[in-house]
Amino acid sequence: MLEQILKKDKLTRDDLIYGLKLTDEGELARLFEAAYEVKTREIGRKAYFRGLLEISNRCRKNCFYCGIRAGNDRVERFDMTREEILSMAQWAYDNQYGSVTLQSGERNDPAFVEFIDDLLVEIKKIGGGRLGVTLSLGEQTDEVYRKWFDLGAHRYLLRIEVSNPELYKKMHPANAVHSYETRVDRIKALKRLGYQLGTGVMIGLPGQTEEDLADDILFFEKIDADMIGMGPYVVHQDTPTGREVLEKGLNGPEEIKRRMTLGLKMIAMTRIYLKNVNIASTTALQALDPLGRELGLKAGGNILMPIITAGEYKTKYLLYDNKPGVEDDEGKIRDSLTERIRAIGEEVGLGQWGDSPHAALPRKDFQAPDNELITPPDKTDKK
Ligand code: 5AD
Ligand code: SF4
């Protein structure tokens, strides 16, 4: 049955569910191998770095699963300063990271928006515009998205988190700030406004089925995502979801292994189904397994987001427990990730934006002279 599915050019929803339900070790190995073949063919054996700057952990939202939710008063809130952010962006450029990602909790007050405006102007001066900028700053108005795009941001990450509206409601408070409809609308807006669109989900949430996850993949297709960032759900003990999972005894080694494997299966099925999108091998994988990020690359992922958040802030930007690498400085994180990539026989796409072949041609106005779309190594074996 698995071999039949893997021969198909276009999988059905049932095929996706079948793949996501696999448990046999041999079959899982075969699935990951097949996904790796698709990645090798469509993208090459190359992993791209996006330096992740967690610029602030203030958030106006209260997602039940997240450690920096507004309602968690145990969190010490921080803002990286303008100078700290710019100096780390310069560091990323000097270290040949093709791009940086600015991420924070969700804020939409004018002071925040203006702060980002200024950062974009300054970051775009680095290397004469060569450093790519991805934003991951939550739901904003069309006007704000447009302004940030005009200032040079070319990719935006906004996860749907869970594409099943019923489950979405269970994971978020019932109020207008957490509306599923608005979320979908904002994701569509990003695409319409010209961004390369990244979205994604959490995997292994309480009550989430393989059917839900198959529908998540179909959602990525429907909204025409260019990149996917998804990872296993990881407990944060000071959150409603985390407490529920811990109370029910659902965070033991077996359960963690299940979520981890489910995360890898999602990467593999998404790679096989969507073929040429960028897929991140996320930090959450490594939070559950020390080798998680390599496994993510081996299952079809091609993007790593090394954390370059300044100093002690890293330890305060805790979406979940056991965040890896908080003790290490950015140089050590870079070296260990580079080593991990080389150890599995891949190279790092240094100094390139690494836009996915799925995305339209990169924008001309801010295009760096040496920027390239990922050139697939060999298309001749493609039907
Ligand atoms: N486990 C895993 N991922 C989480 N995120 C938030 N909380 C958790 C958690 N407990 C993810 C969300 C968000 C991204 C920045 O982090 O998907 O979009
Ligand atoms: Fe805020 Fe994002 Fe966490 Fe939700 S997931 S509470 S929006 S930081």
Short mmCIF file of N, CA, C and O and ligand atoms in Angstrom, two decimals, residues 59-63 65-70 104-106 161 172 178 183 317 319, ligand 2:
data_model
loop_
_atom_site.label_atom_id
_atom_site.label_comp_id
_atom_site.label_asym_id
_atom_site.label_seq_id
_atom_site.Cartn_x
_atom_site.Cartn_y
_atom_site.Cartn_z
N CYS A 59 3.07 40.12 24.15
CA CYS A 59 2.03 39.62 23.24
C CYS A 59 0.67 40.02 23.76
O CYS A 59 0.41 39.94 24.95
N ARG A 60 -0.19 40.45 22.83
CA ARG A 60 -1.55 40.84 23.25
C ARG A 60 -2.48 39.63 23.26
O ARG A 60 -3.64 39.73 23.64
N LYS A 61 -1.97 38.48 22.84
CA LYS A 61 -2.85 37.32 22.73
C LYS A 61 -2.67 36.33 23.88
O LYS A 61 -1.73 36.42 24.65
N ASN A 62 -3.57 35.38 23.88
CA ASN A 62 -3.61 34.43 24.97
C ASN A 62 -3.80 32.99 24.51
O ASN A 62 -4.56 32.23 25.12
N CYS A 63 -3.12 32.63 23.44
CA CYS A 63 -3.24 31.27 22.92
C CYS A 63 -2.95 30.29 24.07
O CYS A 63 -1.96 30.46 24.79
N TYR A 65 -1.78 27.41 24.43
CA TYR A 65 -0.62 26.51 24.44
C TYR A 65 0.71 27.22 24.65
O TYR A 65 1.73 26.60 24.88
N CYS A 66 0.71 28.56 24.53
CA CYS A 66 1.98 29.28 24.36
C CYS A 66 2.51 29.90 25.65
O CYS A 66 1.78 30.58 26.38
N GLY A 67 3.80 29.71 25.89
CA GLY A 67 4.42 30.16 27.13
C GLY A 67 4.47 31.68 27.29
O GLY A 67 4.55 32.17 28.42
N ILE A 68 4.45 32.44 26.20
CA ILE A 68 4.54 33.89 26.36
C ILE A 68 3.17 34.57 26.19
O ILE A 68 3.09 35.77 25.95
N ARG A 69 2.12 33.80 26.32
CA ARG A 69 0.76 34.36 26.25
C ARG A 69 0.62 35.49 27.28
O ARG A 69 1.24 35.46 28.35
N ALA A 70 -0.22 36.46 26.93
CA ALA A 70 -0.37 37.64 27.80
C ALA A 70 -0.70 37.25 29.24
O ALA A 70 -0.25 37.89 30.19
N SER A 104 8.17 38.14 17.01
CA SER A 104 7.84 38.60 18.37
C SER A 104 6.43 38.13 18.69
O SER A 104 5.74 37.59 17.82
N GLY A 105 6.03 38.34 19.93
CA GLY A 105 4.63 38.15 20.24
C GLY A 105 3.83 39.17 19.43
O GLY A 105 4.40 40.05 18.81
N GLU A 106 2.52 39.03 19.45
CA GLU A 106 1.73 39.93 18.58
C GLU A 106 1.45 41.27 19.26
O GLU A 106 0.96 41.31 20.38
N GLU A 161 -1.82 27.61 12.69
CA GLU A 161 -1.73 26.89 13.99
C GLU A 161 -2.52 25.59 13.99
O GLU A 161 -1.98 24.54 14.32
N HIS A 172 -7.81 28.38 21.58
CA HIS A 172 -7.74 29.84 21.74
C HIS A 172 -8.97 30.34 22.49
O HIS A 172 -10.04 29.77 22.36
N HIS A 178 -8.95 36.44 18.84
CA HIS A 178 -8.48 35.10 18.47
C HIS A 178 -9.40 34.45 17.43
O HIS A 178 -9.70 33.27 17.52
N ARG A 183 -7.84 35.08 11.16
CA ARG A 183 -6.53 34.44 10.91
C ARG A 183 -6.42 34.04 9.43
O ARG A 183 -5.44 34.36 8.77
N TYR A 317 12.38 34.07 25.91
CA TYR A 317 11.45 33.85 24.80
C TYR A 317 11.13 32.36 24.77
O TYR A 317 11.64 31.61 23.95
N LEU A 319 8.44 29.72 24.30
CA LEU A 319 7.09 29.34 23.87
C LEU A 319 6.72 28.02 24.51
O LEU A 319 5.56 27.71 24.73
FE1 SF4 B 2 1.24 35.36 21.28
FE2 SF4 B 2 2.03 33.88 19.18
FE3 SF4 B 2 2.18 32.92 21.67
FE4 SF4 B 2 -0.22 33.24 20.54
S1 SF4 B 2 1.42 31.81 19.86
S2 SF4 B 2 0.33 33.83 22.63
S3 SF4 B 2 0.12 35.10 19.34
S4 SF4 B 2 3.32 34.64 20.85
#
